PDB file of C-alpha atoms and ligand atoms in Angstrom:
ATOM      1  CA  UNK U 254     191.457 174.238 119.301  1.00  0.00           C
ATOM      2  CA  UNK U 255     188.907 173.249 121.382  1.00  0.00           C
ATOM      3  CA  UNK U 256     187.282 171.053 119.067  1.00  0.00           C
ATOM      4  CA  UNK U 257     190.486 169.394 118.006  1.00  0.00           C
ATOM      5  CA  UNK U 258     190.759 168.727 121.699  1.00  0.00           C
ATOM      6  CA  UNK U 259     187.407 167.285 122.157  1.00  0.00           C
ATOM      7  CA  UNK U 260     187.933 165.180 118.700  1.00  0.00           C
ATOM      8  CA  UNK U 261     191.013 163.640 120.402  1.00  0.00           C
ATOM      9  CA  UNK U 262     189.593 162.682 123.104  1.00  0.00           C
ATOM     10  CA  UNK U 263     186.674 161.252 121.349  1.00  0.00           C
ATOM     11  CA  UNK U 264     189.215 159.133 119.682  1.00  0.00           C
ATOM     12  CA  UNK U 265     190.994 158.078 122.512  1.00  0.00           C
ATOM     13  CA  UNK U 266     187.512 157.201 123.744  1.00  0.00           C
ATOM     14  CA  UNK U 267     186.965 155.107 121.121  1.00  0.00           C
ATOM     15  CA  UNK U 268     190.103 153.449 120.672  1.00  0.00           C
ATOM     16  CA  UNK U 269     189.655 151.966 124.093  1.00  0.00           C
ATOM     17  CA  UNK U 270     186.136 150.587 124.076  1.00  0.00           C
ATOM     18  CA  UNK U 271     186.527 149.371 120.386  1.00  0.00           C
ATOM     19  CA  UNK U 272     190.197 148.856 119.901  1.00  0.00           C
ATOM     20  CA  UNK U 273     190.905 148.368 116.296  1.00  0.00           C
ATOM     21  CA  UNK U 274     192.081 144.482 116.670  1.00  0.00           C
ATOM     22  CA  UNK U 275     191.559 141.442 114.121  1.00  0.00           C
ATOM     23  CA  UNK U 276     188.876 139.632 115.948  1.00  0.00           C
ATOM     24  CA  UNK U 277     190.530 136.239 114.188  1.00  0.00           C
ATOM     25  CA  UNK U 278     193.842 136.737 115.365  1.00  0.00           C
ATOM     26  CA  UNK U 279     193.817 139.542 117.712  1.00  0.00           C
ATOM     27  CA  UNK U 280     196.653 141.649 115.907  1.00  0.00           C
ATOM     28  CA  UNK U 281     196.447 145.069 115.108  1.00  0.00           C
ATOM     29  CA  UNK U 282     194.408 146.184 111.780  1.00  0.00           C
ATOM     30  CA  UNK U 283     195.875 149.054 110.120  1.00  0.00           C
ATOM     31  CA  UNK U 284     193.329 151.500 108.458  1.00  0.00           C
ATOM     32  CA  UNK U 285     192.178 149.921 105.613  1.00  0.00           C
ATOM     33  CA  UNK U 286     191.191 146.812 107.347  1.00  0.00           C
ATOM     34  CA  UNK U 287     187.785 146.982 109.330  1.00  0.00           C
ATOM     35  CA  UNK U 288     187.303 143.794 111.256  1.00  0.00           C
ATOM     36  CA  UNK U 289     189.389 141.143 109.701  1.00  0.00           C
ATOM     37  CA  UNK U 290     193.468 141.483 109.057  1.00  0.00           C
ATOM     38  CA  UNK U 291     194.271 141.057 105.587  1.00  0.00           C
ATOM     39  CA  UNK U 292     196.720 138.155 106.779  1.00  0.00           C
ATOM     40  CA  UNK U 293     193.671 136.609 107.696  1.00  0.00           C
ATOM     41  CA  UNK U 294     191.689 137.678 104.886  1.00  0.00           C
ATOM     42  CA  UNK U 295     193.471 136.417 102.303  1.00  0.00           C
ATOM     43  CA  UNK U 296     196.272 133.211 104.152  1.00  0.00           C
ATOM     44  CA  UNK U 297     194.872 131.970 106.782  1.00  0.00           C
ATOM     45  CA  UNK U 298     191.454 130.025 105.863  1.00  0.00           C
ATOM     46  CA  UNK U 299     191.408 127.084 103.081  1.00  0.00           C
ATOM     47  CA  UNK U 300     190.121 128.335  99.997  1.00  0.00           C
ATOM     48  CA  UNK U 301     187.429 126.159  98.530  1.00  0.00           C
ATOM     49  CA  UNK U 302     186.376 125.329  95.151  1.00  0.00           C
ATOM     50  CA  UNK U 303     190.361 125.726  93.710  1.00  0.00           C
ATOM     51  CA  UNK U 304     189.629 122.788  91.057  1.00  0.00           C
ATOM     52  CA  UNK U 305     186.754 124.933  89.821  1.00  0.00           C
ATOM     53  CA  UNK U 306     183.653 122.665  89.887  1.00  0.00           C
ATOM     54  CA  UNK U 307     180.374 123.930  89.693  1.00  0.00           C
ATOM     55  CA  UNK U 308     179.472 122.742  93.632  1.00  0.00           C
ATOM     56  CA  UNK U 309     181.415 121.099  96.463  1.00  0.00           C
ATOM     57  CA  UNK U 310     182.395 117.415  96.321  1.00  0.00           C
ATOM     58  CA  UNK U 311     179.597 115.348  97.064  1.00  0.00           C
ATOM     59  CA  UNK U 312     176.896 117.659  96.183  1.00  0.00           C
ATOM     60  CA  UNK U 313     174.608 117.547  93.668  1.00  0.00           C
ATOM     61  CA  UNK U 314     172.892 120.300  92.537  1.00  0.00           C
ATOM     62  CA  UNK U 315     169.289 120.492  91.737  1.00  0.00           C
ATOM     63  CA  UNK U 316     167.564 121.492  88.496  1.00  0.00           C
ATOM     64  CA  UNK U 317     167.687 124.946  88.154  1.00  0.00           C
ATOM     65  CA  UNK U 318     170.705 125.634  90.081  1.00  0.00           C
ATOM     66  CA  UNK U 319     173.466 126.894  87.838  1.00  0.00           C
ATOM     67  CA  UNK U 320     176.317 127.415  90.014  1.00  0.00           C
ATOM     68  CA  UNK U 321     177.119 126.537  94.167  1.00  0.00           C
ATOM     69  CA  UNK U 322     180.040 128.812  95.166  1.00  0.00           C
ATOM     70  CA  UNK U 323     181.848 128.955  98.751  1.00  0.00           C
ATOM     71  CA  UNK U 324     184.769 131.300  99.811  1.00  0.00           C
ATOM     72  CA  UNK U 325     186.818 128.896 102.358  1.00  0.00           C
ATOM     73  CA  UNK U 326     186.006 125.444 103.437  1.00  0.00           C
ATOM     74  CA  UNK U 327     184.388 125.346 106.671  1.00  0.00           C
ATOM     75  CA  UNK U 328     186.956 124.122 109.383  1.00  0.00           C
ATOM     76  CA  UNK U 329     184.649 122.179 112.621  1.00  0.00           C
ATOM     77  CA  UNK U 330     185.446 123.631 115.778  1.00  0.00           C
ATOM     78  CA  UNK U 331     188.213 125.900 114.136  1.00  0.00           C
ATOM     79  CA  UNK U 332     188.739 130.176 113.935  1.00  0.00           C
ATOM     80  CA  UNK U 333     186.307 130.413 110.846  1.00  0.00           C
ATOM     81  CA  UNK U 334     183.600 128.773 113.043  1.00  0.00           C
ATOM     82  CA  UNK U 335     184.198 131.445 115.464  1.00  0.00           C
ATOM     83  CA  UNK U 336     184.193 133.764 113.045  1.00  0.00           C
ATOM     84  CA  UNK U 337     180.998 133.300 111.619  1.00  0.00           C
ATOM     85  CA  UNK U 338     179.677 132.515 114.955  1.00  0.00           C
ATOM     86  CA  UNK U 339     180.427 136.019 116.141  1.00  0.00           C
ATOM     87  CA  UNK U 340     179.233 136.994 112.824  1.00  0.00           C
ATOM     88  CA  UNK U 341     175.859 135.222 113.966  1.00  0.00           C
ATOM     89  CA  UNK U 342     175.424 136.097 117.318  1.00  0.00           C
ATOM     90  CA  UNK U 343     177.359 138.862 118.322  1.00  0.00           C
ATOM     91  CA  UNK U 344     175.825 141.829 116.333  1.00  0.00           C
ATOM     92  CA  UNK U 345     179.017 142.396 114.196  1.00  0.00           C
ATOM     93  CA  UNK U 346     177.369 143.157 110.807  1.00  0.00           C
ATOM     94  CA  UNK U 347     180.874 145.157 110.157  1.00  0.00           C
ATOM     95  CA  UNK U 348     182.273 141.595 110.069  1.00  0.00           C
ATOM     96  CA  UNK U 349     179.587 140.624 107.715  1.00  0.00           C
ATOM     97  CA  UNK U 350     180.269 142.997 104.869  1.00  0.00           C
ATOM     98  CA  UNK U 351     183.935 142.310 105.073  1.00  0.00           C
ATOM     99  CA  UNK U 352     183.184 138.755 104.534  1.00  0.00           C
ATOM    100  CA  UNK U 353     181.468 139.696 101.833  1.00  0.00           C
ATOM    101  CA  UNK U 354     183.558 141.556 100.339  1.00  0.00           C
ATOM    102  CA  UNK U 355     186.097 138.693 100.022  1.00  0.00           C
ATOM    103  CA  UNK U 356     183.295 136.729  98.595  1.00  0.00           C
ATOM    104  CA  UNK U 357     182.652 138.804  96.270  1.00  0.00           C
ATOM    105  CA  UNK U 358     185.709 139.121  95.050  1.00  0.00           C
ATOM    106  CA  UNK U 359     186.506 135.314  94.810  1.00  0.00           C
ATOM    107  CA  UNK U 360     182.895 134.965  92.897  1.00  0.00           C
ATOM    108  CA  UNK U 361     183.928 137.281  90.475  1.00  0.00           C
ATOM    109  CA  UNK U 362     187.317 135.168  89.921  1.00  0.00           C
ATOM    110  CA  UNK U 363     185.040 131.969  89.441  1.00  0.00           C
ATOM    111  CA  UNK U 364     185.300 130.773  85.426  1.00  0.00           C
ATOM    112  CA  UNK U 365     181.862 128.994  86.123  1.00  0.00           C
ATOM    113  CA  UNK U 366     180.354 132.613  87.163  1.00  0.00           C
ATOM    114  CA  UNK U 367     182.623 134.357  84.230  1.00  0.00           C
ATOM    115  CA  UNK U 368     180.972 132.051  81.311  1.00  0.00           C
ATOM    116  CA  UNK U 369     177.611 132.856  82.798  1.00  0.00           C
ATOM    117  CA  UNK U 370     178.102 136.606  82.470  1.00  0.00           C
ATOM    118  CA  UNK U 371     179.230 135.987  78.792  1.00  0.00           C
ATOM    119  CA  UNK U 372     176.606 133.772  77.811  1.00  0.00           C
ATOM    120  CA  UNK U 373     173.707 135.685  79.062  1.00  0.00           C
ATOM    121  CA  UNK U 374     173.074 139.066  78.832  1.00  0.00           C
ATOM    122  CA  UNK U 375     171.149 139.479  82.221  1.00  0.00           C
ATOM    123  CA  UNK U 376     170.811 141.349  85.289  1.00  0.00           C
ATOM    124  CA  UNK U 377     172.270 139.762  89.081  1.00  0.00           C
ATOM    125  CA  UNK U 378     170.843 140.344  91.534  1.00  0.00           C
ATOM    126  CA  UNK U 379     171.291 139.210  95.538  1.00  0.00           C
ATOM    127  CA  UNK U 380     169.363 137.276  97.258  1.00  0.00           C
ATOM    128  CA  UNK U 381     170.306 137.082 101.188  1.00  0.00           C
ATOM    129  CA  UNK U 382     168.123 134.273 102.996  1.00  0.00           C
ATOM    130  CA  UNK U 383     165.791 135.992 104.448  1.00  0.00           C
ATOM    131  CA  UNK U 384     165.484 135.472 108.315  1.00  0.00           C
ATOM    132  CA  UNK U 385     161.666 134.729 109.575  1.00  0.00           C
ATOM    133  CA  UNK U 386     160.903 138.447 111.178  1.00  0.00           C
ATOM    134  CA  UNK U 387     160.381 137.174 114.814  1.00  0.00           C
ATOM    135  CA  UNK U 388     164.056 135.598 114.188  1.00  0.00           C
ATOM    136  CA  UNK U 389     165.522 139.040 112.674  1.00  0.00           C
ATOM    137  CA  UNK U 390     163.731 140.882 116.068  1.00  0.00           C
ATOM    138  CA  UNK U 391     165.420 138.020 118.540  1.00  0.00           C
ATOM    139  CA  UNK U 392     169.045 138.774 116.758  1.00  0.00           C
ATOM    140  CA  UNK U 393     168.673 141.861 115.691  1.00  0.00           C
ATOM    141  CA  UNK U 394     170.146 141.498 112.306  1.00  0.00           C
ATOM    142  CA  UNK U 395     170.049 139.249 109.224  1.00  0.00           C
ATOM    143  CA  UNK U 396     173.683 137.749 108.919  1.00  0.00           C
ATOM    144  CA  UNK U 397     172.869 137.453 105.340  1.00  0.00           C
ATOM    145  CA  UNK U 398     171.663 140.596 104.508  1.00  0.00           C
ATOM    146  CA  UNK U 399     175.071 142.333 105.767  1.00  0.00           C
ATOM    147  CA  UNK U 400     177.499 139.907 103.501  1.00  0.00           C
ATOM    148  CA  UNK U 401     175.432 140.435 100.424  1.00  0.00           C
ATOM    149  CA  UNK U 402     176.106 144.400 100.785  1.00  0.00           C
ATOM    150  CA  UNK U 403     179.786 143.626 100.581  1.00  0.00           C
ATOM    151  CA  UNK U 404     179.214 141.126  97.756  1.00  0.00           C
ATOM    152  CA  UNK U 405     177.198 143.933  96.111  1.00  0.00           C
ATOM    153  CA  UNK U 406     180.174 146.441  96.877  1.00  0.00           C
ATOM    154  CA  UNK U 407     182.645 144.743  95.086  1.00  0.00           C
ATOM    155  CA  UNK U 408     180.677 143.424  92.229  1.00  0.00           C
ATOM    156  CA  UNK U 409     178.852 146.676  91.954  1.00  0.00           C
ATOM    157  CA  UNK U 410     175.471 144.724  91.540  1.00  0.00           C
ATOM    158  CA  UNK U 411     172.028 145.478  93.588  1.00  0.00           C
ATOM    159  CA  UNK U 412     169.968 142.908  96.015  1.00  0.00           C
ATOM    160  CA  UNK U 413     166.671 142.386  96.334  1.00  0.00           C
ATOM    161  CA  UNK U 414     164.780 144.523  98.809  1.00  0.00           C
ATOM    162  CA  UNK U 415     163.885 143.445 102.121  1.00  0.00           C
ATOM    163  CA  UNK U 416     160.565 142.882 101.300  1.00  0.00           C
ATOM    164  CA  UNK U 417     160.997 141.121  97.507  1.00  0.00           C
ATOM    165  CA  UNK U 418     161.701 137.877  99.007  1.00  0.00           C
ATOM    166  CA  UNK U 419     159.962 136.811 102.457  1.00  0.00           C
ATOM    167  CA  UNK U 420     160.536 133.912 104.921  1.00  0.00           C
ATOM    168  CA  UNK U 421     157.227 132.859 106.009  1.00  0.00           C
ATOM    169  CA  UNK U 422     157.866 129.878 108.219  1.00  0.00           C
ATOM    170  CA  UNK U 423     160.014 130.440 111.396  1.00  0.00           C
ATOM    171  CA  UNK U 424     161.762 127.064 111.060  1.00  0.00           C
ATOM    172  CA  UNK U 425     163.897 125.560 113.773  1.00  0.00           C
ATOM    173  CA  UNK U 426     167.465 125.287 114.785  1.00  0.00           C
ATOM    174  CA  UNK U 427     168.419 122.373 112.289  1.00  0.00           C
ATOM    175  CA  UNK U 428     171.528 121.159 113.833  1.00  0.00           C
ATOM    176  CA  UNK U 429     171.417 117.462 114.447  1.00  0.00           C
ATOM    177  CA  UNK U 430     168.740 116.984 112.054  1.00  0.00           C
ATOM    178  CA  UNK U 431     169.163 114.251 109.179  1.00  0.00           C
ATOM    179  CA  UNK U 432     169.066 115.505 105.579  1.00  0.00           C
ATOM    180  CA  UNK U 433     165.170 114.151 105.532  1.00  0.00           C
ATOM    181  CA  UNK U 434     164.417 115.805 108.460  1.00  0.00           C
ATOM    182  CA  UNK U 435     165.987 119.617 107.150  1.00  0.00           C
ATOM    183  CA  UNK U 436     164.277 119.258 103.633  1.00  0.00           C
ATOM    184  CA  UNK U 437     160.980 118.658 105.734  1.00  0.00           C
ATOM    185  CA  UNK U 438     161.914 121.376 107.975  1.00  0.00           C
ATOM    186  CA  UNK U 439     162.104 123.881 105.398  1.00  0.00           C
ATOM    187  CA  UNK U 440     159.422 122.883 103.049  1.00  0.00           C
ATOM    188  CA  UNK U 441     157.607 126.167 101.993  1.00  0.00           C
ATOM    189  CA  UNK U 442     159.511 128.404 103.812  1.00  0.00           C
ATOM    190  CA  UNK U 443     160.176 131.259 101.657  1.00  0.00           C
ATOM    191  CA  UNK U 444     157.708 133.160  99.105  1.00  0.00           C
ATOM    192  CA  UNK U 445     159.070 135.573  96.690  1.00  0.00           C
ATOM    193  CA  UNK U 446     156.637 138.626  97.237  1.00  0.00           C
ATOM    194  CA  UNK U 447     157.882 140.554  94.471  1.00  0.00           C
ATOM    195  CA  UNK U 448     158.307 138.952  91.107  1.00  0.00           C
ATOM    196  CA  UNK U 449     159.701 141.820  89.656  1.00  0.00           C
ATOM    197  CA  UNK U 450     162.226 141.532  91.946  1.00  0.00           C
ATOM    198  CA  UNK U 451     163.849 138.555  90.368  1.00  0.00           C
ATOM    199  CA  UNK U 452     162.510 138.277  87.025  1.00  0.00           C
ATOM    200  CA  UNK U 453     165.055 137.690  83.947  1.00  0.00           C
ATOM    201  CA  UNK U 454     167.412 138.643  86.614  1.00  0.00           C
ATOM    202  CA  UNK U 455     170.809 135.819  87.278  1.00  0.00           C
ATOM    203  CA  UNK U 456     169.397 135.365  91.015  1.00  0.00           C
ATOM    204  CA  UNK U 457     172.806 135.009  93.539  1.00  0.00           C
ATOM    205  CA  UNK U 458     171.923 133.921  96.818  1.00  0.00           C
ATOM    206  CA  UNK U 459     173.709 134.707  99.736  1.00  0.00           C
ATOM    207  CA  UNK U 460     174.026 132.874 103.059  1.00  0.00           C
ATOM    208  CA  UNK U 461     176.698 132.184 105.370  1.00  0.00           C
ATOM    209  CA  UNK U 462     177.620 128.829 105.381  1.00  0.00           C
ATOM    210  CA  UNK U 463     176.378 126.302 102.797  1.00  0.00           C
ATOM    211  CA  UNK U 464     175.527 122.545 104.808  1.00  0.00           C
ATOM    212  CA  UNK U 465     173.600 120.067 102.981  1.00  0.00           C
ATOM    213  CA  UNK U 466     171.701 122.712 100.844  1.00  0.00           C
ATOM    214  CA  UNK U 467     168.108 122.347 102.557  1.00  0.00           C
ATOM    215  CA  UNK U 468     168.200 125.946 103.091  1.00  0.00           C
ATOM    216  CA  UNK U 469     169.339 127.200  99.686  1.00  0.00           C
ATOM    217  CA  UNK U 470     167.783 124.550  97.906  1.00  0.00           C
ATOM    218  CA  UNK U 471     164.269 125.081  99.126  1.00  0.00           C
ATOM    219  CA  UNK U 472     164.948 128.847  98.457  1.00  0.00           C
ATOM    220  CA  UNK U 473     165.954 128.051  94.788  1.00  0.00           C
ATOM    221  CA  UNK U 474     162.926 125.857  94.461  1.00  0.00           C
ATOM    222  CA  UNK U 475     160.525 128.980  95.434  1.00  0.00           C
ATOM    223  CA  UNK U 476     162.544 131.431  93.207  1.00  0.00           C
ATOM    224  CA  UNK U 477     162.578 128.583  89.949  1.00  0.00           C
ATOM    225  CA  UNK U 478     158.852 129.395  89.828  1.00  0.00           C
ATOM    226  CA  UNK U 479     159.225 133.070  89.256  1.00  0.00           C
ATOM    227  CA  UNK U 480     161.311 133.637  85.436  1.00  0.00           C
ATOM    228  CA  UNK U 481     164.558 134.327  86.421  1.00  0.00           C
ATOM    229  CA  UNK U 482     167.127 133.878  84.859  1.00  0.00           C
ATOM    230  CA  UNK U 483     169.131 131.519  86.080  1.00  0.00           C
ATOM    231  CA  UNK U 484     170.118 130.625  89.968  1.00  0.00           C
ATOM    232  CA  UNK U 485     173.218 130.344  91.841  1.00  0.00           C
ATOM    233  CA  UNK U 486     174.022 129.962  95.247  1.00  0.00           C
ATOM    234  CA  UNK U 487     177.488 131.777  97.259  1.00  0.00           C
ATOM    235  CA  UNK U 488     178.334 131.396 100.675  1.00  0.00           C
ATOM    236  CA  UNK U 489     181.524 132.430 102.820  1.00  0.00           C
ATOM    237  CA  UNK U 490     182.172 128.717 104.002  1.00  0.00           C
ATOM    238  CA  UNK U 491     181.268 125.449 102.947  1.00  0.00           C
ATOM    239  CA  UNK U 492     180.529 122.282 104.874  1.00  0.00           C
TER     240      UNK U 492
HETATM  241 ZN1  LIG L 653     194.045 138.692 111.645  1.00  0.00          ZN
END
């Protein structure tokens, strides 16, 4: 009885400090759905990739890289900004597994990713850019890190460990930079610690948003020299 009691109030407690609301549209989640309605899940961002290409548009991938894969197309100013903003910045890894979840399950749907898994018979593994450790102790969390566990959720695969693959340069903010200016910025920033780790694995790494690629790019160049497998690169949004 009395523990009932105290249980409801507990709940009540919690209800009102963390009311269970979509942070993208502010609507009530029902209890399946963590931090994102399945509305807004599923309808309300633009998928990207539908014509099935191997990487957005206007990029071109580098040697090595098999496959560039993004969940939505990122919308400038709009709710998905805010979403991974929040995602970012406002210590919501709950929002970060849910994301990648959805990845997940939209990397699993890609034909590009499907042939892969039928032409080689290889282990994936995820790779979440790794934040520079005075960077992970300023925010408190790797953004990264939290979507790959709901990548690995859904596609029942494992990620590196936190230690495999290491940022050693604590690069700056590059917003505003030109495309020379990023790749310069991010020249020898990662090491892969662990070769094990990776090798004759199919290497997935995870990030947020994909941009111009400096980031991912560089990271692929450092994990090339290891023997993996082969390389790809999935992010919730897309530039
Ligand atoms: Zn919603």
């Amino acid at each position: 009885m009395m523990k009932n009691y105290v249980q409801s109030i507990k709940e009540g407690l919690l209800e009102v400090l963390f009311p269970s609301i979509c942070i993208v549209c502010g609507l009530k989640l029902s209890a399946h759905e963590h931090f994102v309605c399945s509305h807004c899940m599923t309808d309300k961002f633009e998928e990207a990739n539908l014509d099935h290409q191997r990487s957005s548009s206007d990029t071109l991938l580098p040697e090595g890289v098999y496959l560039q894969h993004a969940l939505w197309n990122f919308d400038k100013g709009g709710e998905l900004q805010d979403l991974l903003h929040s995602l970012k910045y406002n210590r919501l890894p709950g929002v970060g597994v849910d994301l990648g979840r959805q990845l997940g399950k939209s990397l699993k749907a890609n034909q590009w990713f499907k042939d892969l898994l039928l032409n080689k018979d290889a282990e994936v593994v995820l790779i979440p850019v790794p934040l520079h450790w005075r960077k992970r102790r300023k925010r408190g969390y790797n953004q990264a890190y939290y979507i790959a566990k709901g990548v690995a959720e859904v596609m029942k695969v494992s990620m590196v460990g936190k230690s495999d693959v290491l940022r050693k340069k604590n690069t700056k903010t590059q917003t505003g930079f030109t495309l020379q200016k990023r790749k310069k910025n991010m020249e020898e920033a990662f090491s892969v610690a662990n070769a094990e780790a990776v090798k004759h694995k199919i290497c997935v790494i995870i990030d947020d948003v994909f941009t111009t690629g400096a980031t991912t790019f560089e990271l692929a160049s450092t994990i090339r020299k290891e023997e993996r497998e082969e390389i790809l690169i999935a992010t919730v949004a897309q530039a």
